[in-house]
C-alpha atoms as a PDB file:
ATOM      1  CA  ALA A   1       0.336  -0.053  -0.243  1.00  0.00           C
ATOM      2  CA  THR A   2       1.385   3.545  -0.833  1.00  0.00           C
ATOM      3  CA  PRO A   3       1.648   6.016   1.969  1.00  0.00           C
ATOM      4  CA  MET A   4      -2.043   7.982   1.657  1.00  0.00           C
ATOM      5  CA  GLU A   5      -3.256   4.400   0.827  1.00  0.00           C
ATOM      6  CA  GLN A   6      -1.564   3.852   4.796  1.00  0.00           C
ATOM      7  CA  ALA A   7      -2.629   6.959   6.021  1.00  0.00           C
ATOM      8  CA  ALA A   8      -6.787   6.497   4.382  1.00  0.00           C
ATOM      9  CA  SER A   9      -7.624   3.301   6.544  1.00  0.00           C
ATOM     10  CA  LEU A  10      -5.435   3.894   9.869  1.00  0.00           C
ATOM     11  CA  ALA A  11      -8.075   7.262   9.090  1.00  0.00           C
ATOM     12  CA  LEU A  12     -10.833   4.640   8.877  1.00  0.00           C
ATOM     13  CA  ARG A  13      -9.450   2.679  11.540  1.00  0.00           C
ATOM     14  CA  ASN A  14      -9.490   5.533  13.779  1.00  0.00           C
ATOM     15  CA  SER A  15     -13.266   6.567  12.835  1.00  0.00           C
ATOM     16  CA  LEU A  16     -14.446   2.817  13.665  1.00  0.00           C
ATOM     17  CA  GLY A  17     -12.683   3.017  17.451  1.00  0.00           C
ATOM     18  CA  ILE A  18      -9.296   0.630  16.266  1.00  0.00           C
ATOM     19  CA  SER A  19      -6.429   1.174  17.198  1.00  0.00           C
ATOM     20  CA  ALA A  20      -3.281   1.076  14.307  1.00  0.00           C
ATOM     21  CA  THR A  21      -1.884  -2.382  16.237  1.00  0.00           C
ATOM     22  CA  SER A  22      -5.546  -4.065  16.417  1.00  0.00           C
ATOM     23  CA  ARG A  23      -5.590  -6.902  14.469  1.00  0.00           C
ATOM     24  CA  VAL A  24      -8.816  -6.258  12.374  1.00  0.00           C
ATOM     25  CA  VAL A  25     -11.247  -9.552  10.639  1.00  0.00           C
ATOM     26  CA  VAL A  26     -13.488  -7.781   7.830  1.00  0.00           C
ATOM     27  CA  TYR A  27     -16.700  -9.227   6.966  1.00  0.00           C
ATOM     28  CA  LEU A  28     -18.948  -8.100   3.862  1.00  0.00           C
ATOM     29  CA  GLY A  29     -22.384  -8.877   2.547  1.00  0.00           C
ATOM     30  CA  LEU A  30     -26.094  -9.900   3.984  1.00  0.00           C
ATOM     31  CA  LEU A  31     -26.129 -10.296   7.795  1.00  0.00           C
ATOM     32  CA  ALA A  32     -28.405 -12.968   7.942  1.00  0.00           C
ATOM     33  CA  PRO A  33     -28.069 -16.382   9.530  1.00  0.00           C
ATOM     34  CA  TYR A  34     -27.503 -18.528   6.292  1.00  0.00           C
ATOM     35  CA  GLN A  35     -25.060 -16.404   5.433  1.00  0.00           C
ATOM     36  CA  GLY A  36     -23.628 -17.321   9.174  1.00  0.00           C
ATOM     37  CA  THR A  37     -23.596 -14.119  10.800  1.00  0.00           C
ATOM     38  CA  ASP A  38     -24.509 -15.616  14.054  1.00  0.00           C
ATOM     39  CA  LEU A  39     -21.958 -17.682  14.221  1.00  0.00           C
ATOM     40  CA  LEU A  40     -19.262 -15.367  13.295  1.00  0.00           C
ATOM     41  CA  LEU A  41     -20.107 -13.495  16.456  1.00  0.00           C
ATOM     42  CA  GLU A  42     -20.221 -16.751  18.401  1.00  0.00           C
ATOM     43  CA  ALA A  43     -16.785 -17.106  16.862  1.00  0.00           C
ATOM     44  CA  ALA A  44     -15.534 -13.607  18.213  1.00  0.00           C
ATOM     45  CA  SER A  45     -16.522 -13.821  21.488  1.00  0.00           C
ATOM     46  CA  ILE A  46     -14.236 -17.494  21.803  1.00  0.00           C
ATOM     47  CA  MET A  47     -11.704 -15.830  20.422  1.00  0.00           C
ATOM     48  CA  ILE A  48     -12.241 -12.460  22.084  1.00  0.00           C
ATOM     49  CA  ASN A  49     -13.771 -13.519  25.489  1.00  0.00           C
ATOM     50  CA  GLU A  50     -12.364 -17.334  25.734  1.00  0.00           C
ATOM     51  CA  TRP A  51      -9.380 -16.876  24.237  1.00  0.00           C
ATOM     52  CA  GLY A  52      -8.012 -13.840  25.178  1.00  0.00           C
ATOM     53  CA  MET A  53      -7.624 -12.191  21.756  1.00  0.00           C
ATOM     54  CA  SER A  54      -8.370  -8.858  23.091  1.00  0.00           C
ATOM     55  CA  ASP A  55      -6.575  -6.914  20.142  1.00  0.00           C
ATOM     56  CA  VAL A  56      -8.489  -8.160  17.316  1.00  0.00           C
ATOM     57  CA  HIS A  57     -11.351  -6.168  16.003  1.00  0.00           C
ATOM     58  CA  PHE A  58     -14.737  -7.307  14.134  1.00  0.00           C
ATOM     59  CA  VAL A  59     -15.765  -5.260  11.358  1.00  0.00           C
ATOM     60  CA  VAL A  60     -19.318  -6.593   9.899  1.00  0.00           C
ATOM     61  CA  MET A  61     -20.263  -4.771   7.300  1.00  0.00           C
ATOM     62  CA  GLY A  62     -23.840  -5.577   5.975  1.00  0.00           C
ATOM     63  CA  PHE A  63     -26.976  -5.361   6.541  1.00  0.00           C
ATOM     64  CA  PRO A  64     -30.097  -6.013   7.119  1.00  0.00           C
ATOM     65  CA  GLY A  65     -31.021  -6.158  10.929  1.00  0.00           C
ATOM     66  CA  VAL A  66     -27.909  -4.319  12.144  1.00  0.00           C
ATOM     67  CA  ASP A  67     -29.803  -3.464  15.738  1.00  0.00           C
ATOM     68  CA  SER A  68     -30.385  -7.257  15.842  1.00  0.00           C
ATOM     69  CA  TYR A  69     -26.882  -7.956  15.852  1.00  0.00           C
ATOM     70  CA  ARG A  70     -25.248  -5.596  16.926  1.00  0.00           C
ATOM     71  CA  SER A  71     -27.918  -6.347  20.543  1.00  0.00           C
ATOM     72  CA  GLN A  72     -26.502 -10.125  19.631  1.00  0.00           C
ATOM     73  CA  ALA A  73     -22.746  -9.039  19.819  1.00  0.00           C
ATOM     74  CA  ASP A  74     -23.424  -7.600  23.665  1.00  0.00           C
ATOM     75  CA  ARG A  75     -25.000  -9.861  24.910  1.00  0.00           C
ATOM     76  CA  LEU A  76     -21.938 -11.883  23.990  1.00  0.00           C
ATOM     77  CA  GLY A  77     -19.508  -9.953  25.865  1.00  0.00           C
ATOM     78  CA  LEU A  78     -18.986  -8.062  22.101  1.00  0.00           C
ATOM     79  CA  ASN A  79     -19.031  -4.696  22.979  1.00  0.00           C
ATOM     80  CA  GLY A  80     -15.987  -2.378  21.173  1.00  0.00           C
ATOM     81  CA  ARG A  81     -15.114  -5.243  19.491  1.00  0.00           C
ATOM     82  CA  VAL A  82     -17.585  -5.738  16.532  1.00  0.00           C
ATOM     83  CA  VAL A  83     -17.965  -2.954  14.704  1.00  0.00           C
ATOM     84  CA  PHE A  84     -21.650  -2.435  12.345  1.00  0.00           C
ATOM     85  CA  PRO A  85     -20.916   0.533   9.965  1.00  0.00           C
ATOM     86  CA  GLY A  86     -24.314  -1.510   8.111  1.00  0.00           C
ATOM     87  CA  ARG A  87     -24.885  -0.903   4.590  1.00  0.00           C
ATOM     88  CA  VAL A  88     -21.270   0.085   2.902  1.00  0.00           C
ATOM     89  CA  PRO A  89     -21.947   1.440  -1.217  1.00  0.00           C
ATOM     90  CA  TYR A  90     -20.069  -0.597  -3.732  1.00  0.00           C
ATOM     91  CA  ALA A  91     -17.675   2.333  -4.375  1.00  0.00           C
ATOM     92  CA  ASP A  92     -16.238   1.895  -0.554  1.00  0.00           C
ATOM     93  CA  ALA A  93     -15.905  -1.368   0.136  1.00  0.00           C
ATOM     94  CA  PRO A  94     -12.500  -1.501  -1.460  1.00  0.00           C
ATOM     95  CA  ARG A  95     -11.494   0.857   1.218  1.00  0.00           C
ATOM     96  CA  PHE A  96     -13.230  -0.708   4.136  1.00  0.00           C
ATOM     97  CA  LEU A  97     -11.958  -4.238   3.237  1.00  0.00           C
ATOM     98  CA  ALA A  98      -8.476  -2.932   3.050  1.00  0.00           C
ATOM     99  CA  ILE A  99      -8.269  -2.650   6.740  1.00  0.00           C
ATOM    100  CA  GLY A 100      -8.984  -5.898   7.007  1.00  0.00           C
ATOM    101  CA  ASP A 101      -5.730  -8.463   8.128  1.00  0.00           C
ATOM    102  CA  VAL A 102      -7.791 -11.575   7.327  1.00  0.00           C
ATOM    103  CA  ALA A 103     -11.736 -11.938   5.722  1.00  0.00           C
ATOM    104  CA  VAL A 104     -14.218 -14.290   6.650  1.00  0.00           C
ATOM    105  CA  ALA A 105     -17.396 -15.847   4.544  1.00  0.00           C
ATOM    106  CA  PRO A 106     -19.480 -18.243   6.791  1.00  0.00           C
ATOM    107  CA  LYS A 107     -21.888 -18.713   4.183  1.00  0.00           C
ATOM    108  CA  LEU A 108     -23.834 -21.938   4.867  1.00  0.00           C
ATOM    109  CA  SER A 109     -25.590 -22.485   1.861  1.00  0.00           C
ATOM    110  CA  ALA A 110     -23.686 -25.572  -0.113  1.00  0.00           C
ATOM    111  CA  THR A 111     -24.549 -24.454  -3.757  1.00  0.00           C
ATOM    112  CA  GLU A 112     -25.892 -20.505  -3.600  1.00  0.00           C
ATOM    113  CA  GLY A 113     -22.607 -17.827  -4.961  1.00  0.00           C
ATOM    114  CA  ALA A 114     -20.439 -15.946  -2.956  1.00  0.00           C
ATOM    115  CA  GLY A 115     -19.521 -13.266  -5.005  1.00  0.00           C
ATOM    116  CA  LYS A 116     -17.670 -11.689  -1.154  1.00  0.00           C
ATOM    117  CA  ILE A 117     -14.910 -13.891  -1.838  1.00  0.00           C
ATOM    118  CA  GLY A 118     -14.516 -12.211  -4.716  1.00  0.00           C
ATOM    119  CA  ASN A 119     -14.277  -8.985  -3.987  1.00  0.00           C
ATOM    120  CA  TYR A 120     -11.493 -10.562  -0.916  1.00  0.00           C
ATOM    121  CA  MET A 121      -9.807 -11.777  -3.127  1.00  0.00           C
ATOM    122  CA  ALA A 122      -9.316  -8.891  -5.260  1.00  0.00           C
ATOM    123  CA  MET A 123      -8.069  -6.628  -2.127  1.00  0.00           C
ATOM    124  CA  ALA A 124      -5.268 -10.233  -1.629  1.00  0.00           C
ATOM    125  CA  LEU A 125      -7.095 -11.370   1.040  1.00  0.00           C
ATOM    126  CA  PRO A 126      -6.320 -14.388   2.884  1.00  0.00           C
ATOM    127  CA  VAL A 127     -10.206 -15.851   3.650  1.00  0.00           C
ATOM    128  CA  VAL A 128     -11.327 -18.306   6.167  1.00  0.00           C
ATOM    129  CA  ALA A 129     -14.689 -20.307   4.927  1.00  0.00           C
ATOM    130  CA  PHE A 130     -16.737 -22.629   5.806  1.00  0.00           C
ATOM    131  CA  ASP A 131     -15.905 -26.106   4.135  1.00  0.00           C
ATOM    132  CA  THR A 132     -18.207 -26.012   1.230  1.00  0.00           C
ATOM    133  CA  PRO A 133     -17.787 -26.830  -2.775  1.00  0.00           C
ATOM    134  CA  ILE A 134     -18.594 -23.006  -3.379  1.00  0.00           C
ATOM    135  CA  SER A 135     -15.939 -21.727  -1.132  1.00  0.00           C
ATOM    136  CA  HIS A 136     -13.689 -24.364  -2.762  1.00  0.00           C
ATOM    137  CA  GLU A 137     -15.151 -23.685  -5.796  1.00  0.00           C
ATOM    138  CA  TYR A 138     -13.404 -20.050  -5.239  1.00  0.00           C
ATOM    139  CA  LEU A 139     -10.547 -20.687  -3.416  1.00  0.00           C
ATOM    140  CA  GLY A 140      -9.436 -24.077  -3.895  1.00  0.00           C
ATOM    141  CA  HIS A 141      -6.147 -25.233  -1.634  1.00  0.00           C
ATOM    142  CA  LEU A 142      -5.163 -21.901  -0.791  1.00  0.00           C
ATOM    143  CA  GLY A 143      -8.791 -21.600   1.388  1.00  0.00           C
ATOM    144  CA  VAL A 144      -8.669 -21.669   5.523  1.00  0.00           C
ATOM    145  CA  TYR A 145     -11.309 -24.071   6.116  1.00  0.00           C
ATOM    146  CA  ALA A 146     -13.485 -24.495   9.143  1.00  0.00           C
ATOM    147  CA  GLU A 147     -16.221 -27.371   9.936  1.00  0.00           C
ATOM    148  CA  LYS A 148     -19.158 -26.381   8.133  1.00  0.00           C
ATOM    149  CA  GLY A 149     -21.902 -24.722  10.900  1.00  0.00           C
ATOM    150  CA  ASN A 150     -19.027 -24.793  13.718  1.00  0.00           C
ATOM    151  CA  SER A 151     -18.116 -21.622  15.318  1.00  0.00           C
ATOM    152  CA  ARG A 152     -15.062 -23.067  17.705  1.00  0.00           C
ATOM    153  CA  SER A 153     -13.775 -24.539  14.515  1.00  0.00           C
ATOM    154  CA  LEU A 154     -14.163 -20.739  12.473  1.00  0.00           C
ATOM    155  CA  ALA A 155     -12.520 -19.205  15.514  1.00  0.00           C
ATOM    156  CA  SER A 156      -9.975 -22.153  15.416  1.00  0.00           C
ATOM    157  CA  ARG A 157      -9.193 -21.421  11.964  1.00  0.00           C
ATOM    158  CA  LEU A 158      -9.524 -16.817  12.543  1.00  0.00           C
ATOM    159  CA  ARG A 159      -6.730 -17.595  15.325  1.00  0.00           C
ATOM    160  CA  GLU A 160      -4.994 -19.312  12.875  1.00  0.00           C
ATOM    161  CA  ALA A 161      -4.577 -16.835  10.000  1.00  0.00           C
ATOM    162  CA  LEU A 162      -4.230 -14.259  12.667  1.00  0.00           C
ATOM    163  CA  ASP A 163      -1.424 -15.233  14.833  1.00  0.00           C
ATOM    164  CA  ASN A 164       0.259 -16.014  11.146  1.00  0.00           C
ATOM    165  CA  PRO A 165       0.612 -12.889   9.406  1.00  0.00           C
ATOM    166  CA  VAL A 166       3.248 -12.926   6.826  1.00  0.00           C
ATOM    167  CA  ARG A 167       2.054 -16.611   5.706  1.00  0.00           C
ATOM    168  CA  TYR A 168      -0.986 -15.635   5.394  1.00  0.00           C
ATOM    169  CA  ARG A 169       0.077 -12.776   3.596  1.00  0.00           C
ATOM    170  CA  GLU A 170       1.615 -14.682   0.623  1.00  0.00           C
ATOM    171  CA  VAL A 171      -1.667 -16.496   0.805  1.00  0.00           C
ATOM    172  CA  GLY A 172      -3.542 -13.653   0.145  1.00  0.00           C
ATOM    173  CA  ARG A 173      -1.303 -12.476  -2.260  1.00  0.00           C
ATOM    174  CA  LEU A 174      -2.274 -15.747  -4.332  1.00  0.00           C
ATOM    175  CA  LEU A 175      -5.287 -15.566  -3.831  1.00  0.00           C
ATOM    176  CA  ARG A 176      -5.571 -12.286  -5.602  1.00  0.00           C
ATOM    177  CA  GLN A 177      -3.299 -13.215  -9.089  1.00  0.00           C
ATOM    178  CA  GLN A 178      -5.737 -16.209  -9.157  1.00  0.00           C
ATOM    179  CA  CYS A 179      -8.658 -13.793  -8.975  1.00  0.00           C
ATOM    180  CA  ALA A 180      -6.722 -11.438 -11.870  1.00  0.00           C
ATOM    181  CA  ALA A 181      -6.448 -15.403 -14.051  1.00  0.00           C
ATOM    182  CA  ASP A 182     -10.176 -16.480 -12.954  1.00  0.00           C
ATOM    183  CA  LEU A 183     -12.704 -13.646 -12.193  1.00  0.00           C
ATOM    184  CA  SER A 184     -11.325 -10.800 -13.797  1.00  0.00           C
ATOM    185  CA  TRP A 185     -13.484  -9.164 -16.971  1.00  0.00           C
ATOM    186  CA  GLU A 186     -10.827 -10.136 -19.341  1.00  0.00           C
ATOM    187  CA  THR A 187     -10.898 -13.878 -19.095  1.00  0.00           C
ATOM    188  CA  ALA A 188     -14.639 -13.879 -18.109  1.00  0.00           C
ATOM    189  CA  ILE A 189     -14.888 -12.054 -21.559  1.00  0.00           C
ATOM    190  CA  ASP A 190     -12.238 -14.474 -23.081  1.00  0.00           C
ATOM    191  CA  ARG A 191     -14.360 -17.859 -21.961  1.00  0.00           C
ATOM    192  CA  ILE A 192     -17.425 -16.484 -23.427  1.00  0.00           C
ATOM    193  CA  GLU A 193     -16.102 -15.256 -26.742  1.00  0.00           C
ATOM    194  CA  ALA A 194     -14.600 -19.432 -26.561  1.00  0.00           C
ATOM    195  CA  VAL A 195     -18.096 -21.159 -26.155  1.00  0.00           C
ATOM    196  CA  TYR A 196     -19.611 -18.780 -29.233  1.00  0.00           C
ATOM    197  CA  GLU A 197     -16.332 -19.951 -31.289  1.00  0.00           C
ATOM    198  CA  ARG A 198     -17.341 -23.880 -29.844  1.00  0.00           C
ATOM    199  CA  ALA A 199     -21.095 -23.317 -30.418  1.00  0.00           C
ATOM    200  CA  LEU A 200     -20.262 -21.768 -34.372  1.00  0.00           C
ATOM    201  CA  ALA A 201     -18.195 -24.254 -34.910  1.00  0.00           C
ATOM    202  CA  ARG A 202     -20.143 -26.897 -34.300  1.00  0.00           C
ATOM    203  CA  ARG A 203     -23.542 -24.869 -36.695  1.00  0.00           C
ATOM    204  CA  ALA A 204     -20.915 -24.888 -39.109  1.00  0.00           C
ATOM    205  CA  GLY A 205     -19.918 -28.376 -38.872  1.00  0.00           C
ATOM    206  CA  LYS A 206     -23.782 -30.250 -38.908  1.00  0.00           C
ATOM    207  CA  ARG A 207     -24.836 -27.848 -42.076  1.00  0.00           C
ATOM    208  CA  ALA A 208     -21.336 -28.826 -44.161  1.00  0.00           C
ATOM    209  CA  PRO A 209     -23.295 -31.864 -45.601  1.00  0.00           C
ATOM    210  CA  ASP A 210     -26.160 -29.941 -46.813  1.00  0.00           C
ATOM    211  CA  MET A 211     -23.707 -27.675 -48.645  1.00  0.00           C
END
């Protein structure tokens, strides 16, 4: 990051009540049980209250139900350690994700898409996700996988990523490379063109005997 980007990240951290030395887990997406929001807060409670990881902050961005999840965080004793900025405009998402050390994708659905993972990858963030087919489709061998639906497993994998920053910064860098190769518009256009070319070739091949 450039000095200007670092200054912007520090200013955003300060505005959210997060110190420059804190380690930050970021989440960006809908807030709902099927998205794993409840399990994420349970994992945060395990890490902060049970394991004493008092320097860890969670920035949980999204909607709806912000007030109810903020109340759940308070009941779990997470006051001041979990921040809910609410709906973040898409254009501002990179600025918010840039303050993270680790991203989390605790969605429970085995088939529904997980576009947030692509956003995390583009920001060179290591990603902790539940072990589902869609997570593997995005992350492959570079994902940090927790047992699906298990908040303690999620906490353990988040701790692993946070406690090994050098290793997982490299994982994030590789995920960004993978994102550029597999998820960019240029790659998508190339693949669409290839599909059309194959379809046209098949049509031409079928028509050839009639000519």
